[in-house]
PDB file of C-alpha atoms in Angstrom:
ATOM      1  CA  UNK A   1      83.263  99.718 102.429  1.00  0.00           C
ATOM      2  CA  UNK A   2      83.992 103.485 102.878  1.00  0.00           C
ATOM      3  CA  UNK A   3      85.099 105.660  99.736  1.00  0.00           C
ATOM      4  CA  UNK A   4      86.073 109.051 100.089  1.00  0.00           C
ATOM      5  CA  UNK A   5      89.353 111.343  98.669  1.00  0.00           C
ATOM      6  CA  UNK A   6      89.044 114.630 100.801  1.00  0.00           C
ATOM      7  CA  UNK A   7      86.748 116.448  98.897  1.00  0.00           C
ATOM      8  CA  UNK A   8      84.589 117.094 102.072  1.00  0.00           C
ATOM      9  CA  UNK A   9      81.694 114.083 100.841  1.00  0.00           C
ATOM     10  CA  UNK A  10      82.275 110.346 101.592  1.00  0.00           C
ATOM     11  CA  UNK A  11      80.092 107.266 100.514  1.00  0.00           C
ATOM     12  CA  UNK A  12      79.686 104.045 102.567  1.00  0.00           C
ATOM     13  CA  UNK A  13      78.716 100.481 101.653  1.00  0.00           C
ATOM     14  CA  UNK A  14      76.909  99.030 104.406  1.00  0.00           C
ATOM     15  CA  UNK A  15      76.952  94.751 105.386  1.00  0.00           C
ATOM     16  CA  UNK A  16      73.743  94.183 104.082  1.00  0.00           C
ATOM     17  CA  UNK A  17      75.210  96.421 100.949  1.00  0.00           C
ATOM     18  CA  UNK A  18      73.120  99.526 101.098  1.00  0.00           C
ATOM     19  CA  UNK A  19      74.577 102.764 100.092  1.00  0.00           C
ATOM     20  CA  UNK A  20      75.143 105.391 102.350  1.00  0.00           C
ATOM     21  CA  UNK A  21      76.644 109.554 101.755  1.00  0.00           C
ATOM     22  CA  UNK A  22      76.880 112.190 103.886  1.00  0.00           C
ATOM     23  CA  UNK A  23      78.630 115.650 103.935  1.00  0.00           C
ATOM     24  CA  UNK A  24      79.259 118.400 101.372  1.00  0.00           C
ATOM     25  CA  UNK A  25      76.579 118.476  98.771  1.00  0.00           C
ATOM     26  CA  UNK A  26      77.415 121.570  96.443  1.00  0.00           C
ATOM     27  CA  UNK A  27      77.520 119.203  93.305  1.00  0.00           C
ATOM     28  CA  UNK A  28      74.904 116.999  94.426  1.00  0.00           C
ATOM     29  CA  UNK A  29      77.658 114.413  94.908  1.00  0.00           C
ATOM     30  CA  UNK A  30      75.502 112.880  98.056  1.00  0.00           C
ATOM     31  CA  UNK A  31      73.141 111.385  95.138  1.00  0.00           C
ATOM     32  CA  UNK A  32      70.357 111.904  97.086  1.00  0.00           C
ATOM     33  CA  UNK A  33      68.373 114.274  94.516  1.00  0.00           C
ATOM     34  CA  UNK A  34      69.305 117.493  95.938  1.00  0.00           C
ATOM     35  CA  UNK A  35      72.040 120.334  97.084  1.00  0.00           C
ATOM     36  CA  UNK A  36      71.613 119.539 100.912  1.00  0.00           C
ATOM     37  CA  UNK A  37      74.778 119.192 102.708  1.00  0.00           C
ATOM     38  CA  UNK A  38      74.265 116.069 105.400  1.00  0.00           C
ATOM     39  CA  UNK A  39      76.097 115.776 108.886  1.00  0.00           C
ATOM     40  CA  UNK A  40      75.690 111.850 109.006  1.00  0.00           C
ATOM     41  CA  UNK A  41      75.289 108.859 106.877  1.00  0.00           C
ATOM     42  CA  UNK A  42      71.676 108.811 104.764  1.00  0.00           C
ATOM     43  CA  UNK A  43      70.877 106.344 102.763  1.00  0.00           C
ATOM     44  CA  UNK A  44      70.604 106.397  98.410  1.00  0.00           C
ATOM     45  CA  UNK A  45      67.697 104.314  97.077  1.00  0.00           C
ATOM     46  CA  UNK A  46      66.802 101.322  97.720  1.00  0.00           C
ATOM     47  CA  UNK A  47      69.245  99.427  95.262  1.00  0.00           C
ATOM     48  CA  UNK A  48      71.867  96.862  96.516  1.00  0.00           C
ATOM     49  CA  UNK A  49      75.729  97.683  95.728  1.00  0.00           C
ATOM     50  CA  UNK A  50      78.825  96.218  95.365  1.00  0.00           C
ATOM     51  CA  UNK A  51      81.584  98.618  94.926  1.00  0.00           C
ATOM     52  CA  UNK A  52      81.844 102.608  95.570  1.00  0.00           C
ATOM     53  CA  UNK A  53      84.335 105.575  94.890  1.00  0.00           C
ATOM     54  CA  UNK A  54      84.436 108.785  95.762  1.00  0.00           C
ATOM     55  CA  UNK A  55      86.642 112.027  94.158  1.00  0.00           C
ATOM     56  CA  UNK A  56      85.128 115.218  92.997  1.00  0.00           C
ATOM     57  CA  UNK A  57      82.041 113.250  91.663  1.00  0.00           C
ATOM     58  CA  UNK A  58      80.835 109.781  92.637  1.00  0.00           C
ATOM     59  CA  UNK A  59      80.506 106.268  91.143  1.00  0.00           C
ATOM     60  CA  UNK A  60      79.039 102.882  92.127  1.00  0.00           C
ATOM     61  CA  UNK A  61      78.491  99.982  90.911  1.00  0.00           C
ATOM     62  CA  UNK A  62      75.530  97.951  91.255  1.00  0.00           C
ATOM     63  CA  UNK A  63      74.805  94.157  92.441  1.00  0.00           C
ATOM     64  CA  UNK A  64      73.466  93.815  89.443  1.00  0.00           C
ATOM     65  CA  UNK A  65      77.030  94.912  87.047  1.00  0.00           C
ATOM     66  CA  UNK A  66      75.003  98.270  86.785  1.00  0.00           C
ATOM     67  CA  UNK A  67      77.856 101.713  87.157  1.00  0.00           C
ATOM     68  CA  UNK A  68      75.634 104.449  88.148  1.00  0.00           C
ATOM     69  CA  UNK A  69      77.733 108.328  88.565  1.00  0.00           C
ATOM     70  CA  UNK A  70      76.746 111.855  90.012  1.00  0.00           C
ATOM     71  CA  UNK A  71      77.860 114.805  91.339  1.00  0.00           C
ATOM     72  CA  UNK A  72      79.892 117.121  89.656  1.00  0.00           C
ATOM     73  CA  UNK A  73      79.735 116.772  85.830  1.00  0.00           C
ATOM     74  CA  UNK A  74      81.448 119.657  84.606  1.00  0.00           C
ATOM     75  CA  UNK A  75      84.636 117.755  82.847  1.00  0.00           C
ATOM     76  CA  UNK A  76      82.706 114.611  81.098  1.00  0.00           C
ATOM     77  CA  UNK A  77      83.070 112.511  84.620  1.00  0.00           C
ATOM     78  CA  UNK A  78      80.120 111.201  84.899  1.00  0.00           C
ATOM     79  CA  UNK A  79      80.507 109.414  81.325  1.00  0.00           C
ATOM     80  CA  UNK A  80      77.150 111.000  80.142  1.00  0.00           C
ATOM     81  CA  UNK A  81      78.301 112.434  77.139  1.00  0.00           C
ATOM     82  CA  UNK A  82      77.564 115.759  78.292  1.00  0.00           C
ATOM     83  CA  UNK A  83      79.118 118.167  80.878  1.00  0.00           C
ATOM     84  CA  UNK A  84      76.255 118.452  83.323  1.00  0.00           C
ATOM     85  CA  UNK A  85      76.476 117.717  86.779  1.00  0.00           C
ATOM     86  CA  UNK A  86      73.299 115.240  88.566  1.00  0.00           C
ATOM     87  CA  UNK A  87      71.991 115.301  91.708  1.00  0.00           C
ATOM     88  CA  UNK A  88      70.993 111.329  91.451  1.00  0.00           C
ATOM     89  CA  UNK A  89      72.808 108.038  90.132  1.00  0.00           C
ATOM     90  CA  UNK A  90      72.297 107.914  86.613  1.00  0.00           C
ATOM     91  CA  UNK A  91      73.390 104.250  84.836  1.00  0.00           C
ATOM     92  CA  UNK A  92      76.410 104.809  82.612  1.00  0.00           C
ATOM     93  CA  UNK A  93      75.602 102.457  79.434  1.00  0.00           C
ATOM     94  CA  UNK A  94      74.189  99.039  80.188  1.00  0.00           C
ATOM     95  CA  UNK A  95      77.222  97.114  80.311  1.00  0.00           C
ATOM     96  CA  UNK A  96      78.180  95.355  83.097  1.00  0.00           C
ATOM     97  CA  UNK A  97      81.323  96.240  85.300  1.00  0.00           C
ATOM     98  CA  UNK A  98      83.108  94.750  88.505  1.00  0.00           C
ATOM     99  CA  UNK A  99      85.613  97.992  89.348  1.00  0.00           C
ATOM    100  CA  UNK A 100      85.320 101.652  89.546  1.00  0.00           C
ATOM    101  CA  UNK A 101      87.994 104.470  90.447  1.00  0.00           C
ATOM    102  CA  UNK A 102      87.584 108.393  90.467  1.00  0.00           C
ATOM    103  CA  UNK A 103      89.564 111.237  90.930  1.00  0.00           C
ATOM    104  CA  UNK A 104      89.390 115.057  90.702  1.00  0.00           C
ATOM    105  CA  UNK A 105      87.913 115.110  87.055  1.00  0.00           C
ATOM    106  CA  UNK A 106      88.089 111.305  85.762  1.00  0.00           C
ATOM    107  CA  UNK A 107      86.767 108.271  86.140  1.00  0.00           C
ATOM    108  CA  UNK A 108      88.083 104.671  84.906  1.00  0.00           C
ATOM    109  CA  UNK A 109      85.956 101.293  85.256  1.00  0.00           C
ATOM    110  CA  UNK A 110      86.634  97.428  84.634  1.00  0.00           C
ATOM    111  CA  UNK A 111      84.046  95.819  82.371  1.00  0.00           C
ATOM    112  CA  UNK A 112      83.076  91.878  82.904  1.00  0.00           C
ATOM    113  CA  UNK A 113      85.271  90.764  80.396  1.00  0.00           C
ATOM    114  CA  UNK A 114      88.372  92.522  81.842  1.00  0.00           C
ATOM    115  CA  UNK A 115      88.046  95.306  79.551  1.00  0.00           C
ATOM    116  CA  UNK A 116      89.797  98.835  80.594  1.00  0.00           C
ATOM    117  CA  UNK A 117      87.677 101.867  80.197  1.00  0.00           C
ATOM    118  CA  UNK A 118      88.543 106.008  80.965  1.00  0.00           C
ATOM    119  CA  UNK A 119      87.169 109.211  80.678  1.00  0.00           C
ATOM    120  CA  UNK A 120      86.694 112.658  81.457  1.00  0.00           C
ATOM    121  CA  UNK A 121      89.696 115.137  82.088  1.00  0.00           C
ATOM    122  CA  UNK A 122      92.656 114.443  80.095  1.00  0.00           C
ATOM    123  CA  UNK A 123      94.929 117.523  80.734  1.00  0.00           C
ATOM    124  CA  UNK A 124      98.352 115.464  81.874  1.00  0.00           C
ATOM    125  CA  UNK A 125      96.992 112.127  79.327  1.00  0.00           C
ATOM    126  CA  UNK A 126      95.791 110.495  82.706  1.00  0.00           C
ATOM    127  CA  UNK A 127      92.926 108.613  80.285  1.00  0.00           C
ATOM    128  CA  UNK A 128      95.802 106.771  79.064  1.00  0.00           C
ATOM    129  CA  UNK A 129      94.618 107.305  75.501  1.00  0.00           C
ATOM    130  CA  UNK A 130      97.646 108.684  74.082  1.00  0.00           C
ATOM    131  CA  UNK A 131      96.867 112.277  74.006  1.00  0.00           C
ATOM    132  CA  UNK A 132      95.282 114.820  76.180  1.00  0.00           C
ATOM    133  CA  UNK A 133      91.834 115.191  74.997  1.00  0.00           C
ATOM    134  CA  UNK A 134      89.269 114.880  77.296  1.00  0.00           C
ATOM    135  CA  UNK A 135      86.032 112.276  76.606  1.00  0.00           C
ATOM    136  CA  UNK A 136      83.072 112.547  78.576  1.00  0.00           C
ATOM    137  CA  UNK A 137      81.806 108.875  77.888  1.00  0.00           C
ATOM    138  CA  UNK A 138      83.713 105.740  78.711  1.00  0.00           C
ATOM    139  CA  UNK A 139      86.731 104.735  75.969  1.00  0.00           C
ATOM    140  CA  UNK A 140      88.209 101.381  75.750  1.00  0.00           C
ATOM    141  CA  UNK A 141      91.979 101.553  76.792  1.00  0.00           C
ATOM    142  CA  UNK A 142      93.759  98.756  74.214  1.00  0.00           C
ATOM    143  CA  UNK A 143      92.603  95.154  74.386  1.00  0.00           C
ATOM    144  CA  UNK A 144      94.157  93.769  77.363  1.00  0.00           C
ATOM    145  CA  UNK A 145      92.366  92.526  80.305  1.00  0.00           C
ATOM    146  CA  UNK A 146      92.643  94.046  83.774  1.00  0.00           C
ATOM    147  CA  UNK A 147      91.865  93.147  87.109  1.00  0.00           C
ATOM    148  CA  UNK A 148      92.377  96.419  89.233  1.00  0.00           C
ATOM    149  CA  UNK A 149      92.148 100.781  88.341  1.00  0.00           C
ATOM    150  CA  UNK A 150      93.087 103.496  90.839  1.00  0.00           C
ATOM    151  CA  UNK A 151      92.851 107.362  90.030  1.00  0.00           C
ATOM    152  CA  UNK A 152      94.651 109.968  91.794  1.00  0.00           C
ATOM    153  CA  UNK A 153      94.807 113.377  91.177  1.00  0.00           C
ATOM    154  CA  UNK A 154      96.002 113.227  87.714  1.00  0.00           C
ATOM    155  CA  UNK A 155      97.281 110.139  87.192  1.00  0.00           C
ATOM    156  CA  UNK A 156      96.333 106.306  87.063  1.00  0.00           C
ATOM    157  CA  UNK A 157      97.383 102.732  87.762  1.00  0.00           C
ATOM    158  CA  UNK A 158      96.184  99.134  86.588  1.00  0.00           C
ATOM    159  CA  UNK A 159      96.942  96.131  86.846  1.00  0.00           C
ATOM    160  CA  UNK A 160      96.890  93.350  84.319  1.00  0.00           C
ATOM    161  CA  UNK A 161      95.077  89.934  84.257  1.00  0.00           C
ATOM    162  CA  UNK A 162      98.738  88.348  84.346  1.00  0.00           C
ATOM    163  CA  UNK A 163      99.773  90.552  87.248  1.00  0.00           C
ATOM    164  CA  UNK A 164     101.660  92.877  85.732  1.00  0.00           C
ATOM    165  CA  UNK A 165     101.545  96.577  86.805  1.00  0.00           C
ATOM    166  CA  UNK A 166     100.998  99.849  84.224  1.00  0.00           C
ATOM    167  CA  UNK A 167     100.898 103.266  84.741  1.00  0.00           C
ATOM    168  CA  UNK A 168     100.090 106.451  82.768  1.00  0.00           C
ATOM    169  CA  UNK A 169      99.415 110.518  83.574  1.00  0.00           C
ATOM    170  CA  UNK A 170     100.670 113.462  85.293  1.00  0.00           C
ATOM    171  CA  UNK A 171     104.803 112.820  86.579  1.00  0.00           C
ATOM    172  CA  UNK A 172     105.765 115.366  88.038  1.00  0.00           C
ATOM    173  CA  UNK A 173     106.585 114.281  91.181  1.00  0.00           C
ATOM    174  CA  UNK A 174     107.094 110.794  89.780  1.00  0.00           C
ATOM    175  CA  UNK A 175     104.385 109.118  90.746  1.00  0.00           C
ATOM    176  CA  UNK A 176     104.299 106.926  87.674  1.00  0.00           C
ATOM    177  CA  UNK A 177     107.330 105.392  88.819  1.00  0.00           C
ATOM    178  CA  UNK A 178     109.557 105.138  85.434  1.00  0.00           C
ATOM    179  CA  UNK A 179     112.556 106.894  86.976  1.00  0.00           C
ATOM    180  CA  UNK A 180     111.061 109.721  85.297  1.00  0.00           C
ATOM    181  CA  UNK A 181     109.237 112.682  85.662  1.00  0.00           C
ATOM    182  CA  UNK A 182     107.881 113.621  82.336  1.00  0.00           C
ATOM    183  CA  UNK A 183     104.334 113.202  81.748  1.00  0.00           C
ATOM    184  CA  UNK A 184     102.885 109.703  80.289  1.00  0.00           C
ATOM    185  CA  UNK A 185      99.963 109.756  78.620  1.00  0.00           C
ATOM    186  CA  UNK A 186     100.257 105.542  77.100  1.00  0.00           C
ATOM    187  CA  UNK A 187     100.267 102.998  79.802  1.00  0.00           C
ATOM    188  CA  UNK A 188     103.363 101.746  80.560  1.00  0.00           C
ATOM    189  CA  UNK A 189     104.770  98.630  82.161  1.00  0.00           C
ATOM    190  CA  UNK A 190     106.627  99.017  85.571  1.00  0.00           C
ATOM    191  CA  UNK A 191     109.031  96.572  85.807  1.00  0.00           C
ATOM    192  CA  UNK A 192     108.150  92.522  85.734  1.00  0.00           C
ATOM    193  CA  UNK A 193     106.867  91.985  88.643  1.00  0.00           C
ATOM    194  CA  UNK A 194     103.550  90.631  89.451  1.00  0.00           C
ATOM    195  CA  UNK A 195     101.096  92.873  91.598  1.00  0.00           C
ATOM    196  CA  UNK A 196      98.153  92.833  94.000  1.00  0.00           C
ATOM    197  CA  UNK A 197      97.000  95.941  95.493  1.00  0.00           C
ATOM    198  CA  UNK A 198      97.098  99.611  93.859  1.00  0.00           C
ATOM    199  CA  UNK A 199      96.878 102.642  95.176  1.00  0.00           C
ATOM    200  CA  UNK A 200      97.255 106.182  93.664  1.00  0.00           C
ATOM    201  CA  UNK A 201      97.295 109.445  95.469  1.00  0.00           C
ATOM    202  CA  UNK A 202      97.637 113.387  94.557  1.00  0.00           C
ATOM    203  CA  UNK A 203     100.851 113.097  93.996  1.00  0.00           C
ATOM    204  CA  UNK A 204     101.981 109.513  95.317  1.00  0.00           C
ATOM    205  CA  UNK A 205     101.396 105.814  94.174  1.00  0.00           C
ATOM    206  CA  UNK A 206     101.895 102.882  96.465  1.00  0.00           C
ATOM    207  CA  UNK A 207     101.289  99.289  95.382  1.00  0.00           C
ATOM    208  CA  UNK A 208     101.219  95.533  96.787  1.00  0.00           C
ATOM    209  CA  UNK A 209     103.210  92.998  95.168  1.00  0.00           C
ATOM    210  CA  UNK A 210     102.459  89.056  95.119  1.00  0.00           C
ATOM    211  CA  UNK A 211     105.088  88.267  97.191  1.00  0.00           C
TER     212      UNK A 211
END
């Protein structure tokens, strides 16, 4: 599994699930305890890991349910309650989680139970929380359960236990696909299809459905 968004870093999942970064290291998004930029893959810990994304910070999660963040800090992404960036994974809470997606300045994670969670930046209501304030710790999004998050730039997508596809966040180029572009910062339901695969880019979204 290889994450990376072309911010100049990218993290790898290797077969015997090992975690690998290498490249810019400004932020100390290569997790490796330091500022060092690296020219090829070197390895984080010791842990084993399941799932890994990369924007302008990092997240992972664990074999053990354990989401771990770090890098850049400075708009709540790492869920810390703070704005600091780390040079090291640090655990976010001790739940356990089975999906991860980040983006420029926010991150969103699936609990166990199916649970939706966002924060960080907020500026075009891409936390999906009904206004634009950002959070710097995770936020439950409703009370539905969810199978799949993507971030892009400033918008998200998720889809539904039942299939069904919702998006939220920055419009502009209508990326949230309502036949609209005026920010949305509720998720709302595109259409009745049921959906697969999600995908959201800078300014883009793409998506897979069942059929």
């Amino acid at each position: 599994v290889i994450a990376s968004k072309n911010l100049n870093f990218s993290l790898g999942i290797r077969s015997d699930n090992t975690l690998y970064s290498w490249g810019v290291n400004t932020a100390g998004q290569l997790g490796q305890g330091d500022l060092v930029q690296r020219s090829s893959p070197t390895q984080i810990g010791t842990s084993s890991w399941i799932q890994v994304s990369a924007g302008s910070f990092a997240a992972a999660i664990r074999s053990d349910g354990g989401l771990f963040t770090w890098g850049n800090g400075a708009q709540g992404q790492l869920g810390q309650n703070d704005a600091v960036s780390r040079s090291s994974p640090v655990q976010v809470g001790t739940s356990s989680w089975t999906a991860v997606a980040t983006s420029d300045g926010t991150g969103a994670a699936i609990r166990l139970d199916g649970g939706l969670f966002t924060w960080g930046l907020n500026n075009a209501g891409q936390l999906g929380q009904n206004d634009v304030t950002a959070r710097s710790s995770p936020v439950q999004l409703g009370a539905s359960s969810w199978t799949a998050v993507s971030t892009g730039q400033l918008s998200t997508l998720a889809i539904r236990t039942d299939g069904a596809l919702f998006a939220w966040g920055y419009n502009l180029f209508g990326q949230i696909g309502n036949n609209s572009t005026v920010n949305v910062t509720s998720p709302i339901q595109l259409g009745a299809s049921s959906w697969t695969v999600i995908s959201a880019g800078n300014q883009w979204s793409t998506a897979l459905r069942s059929d």
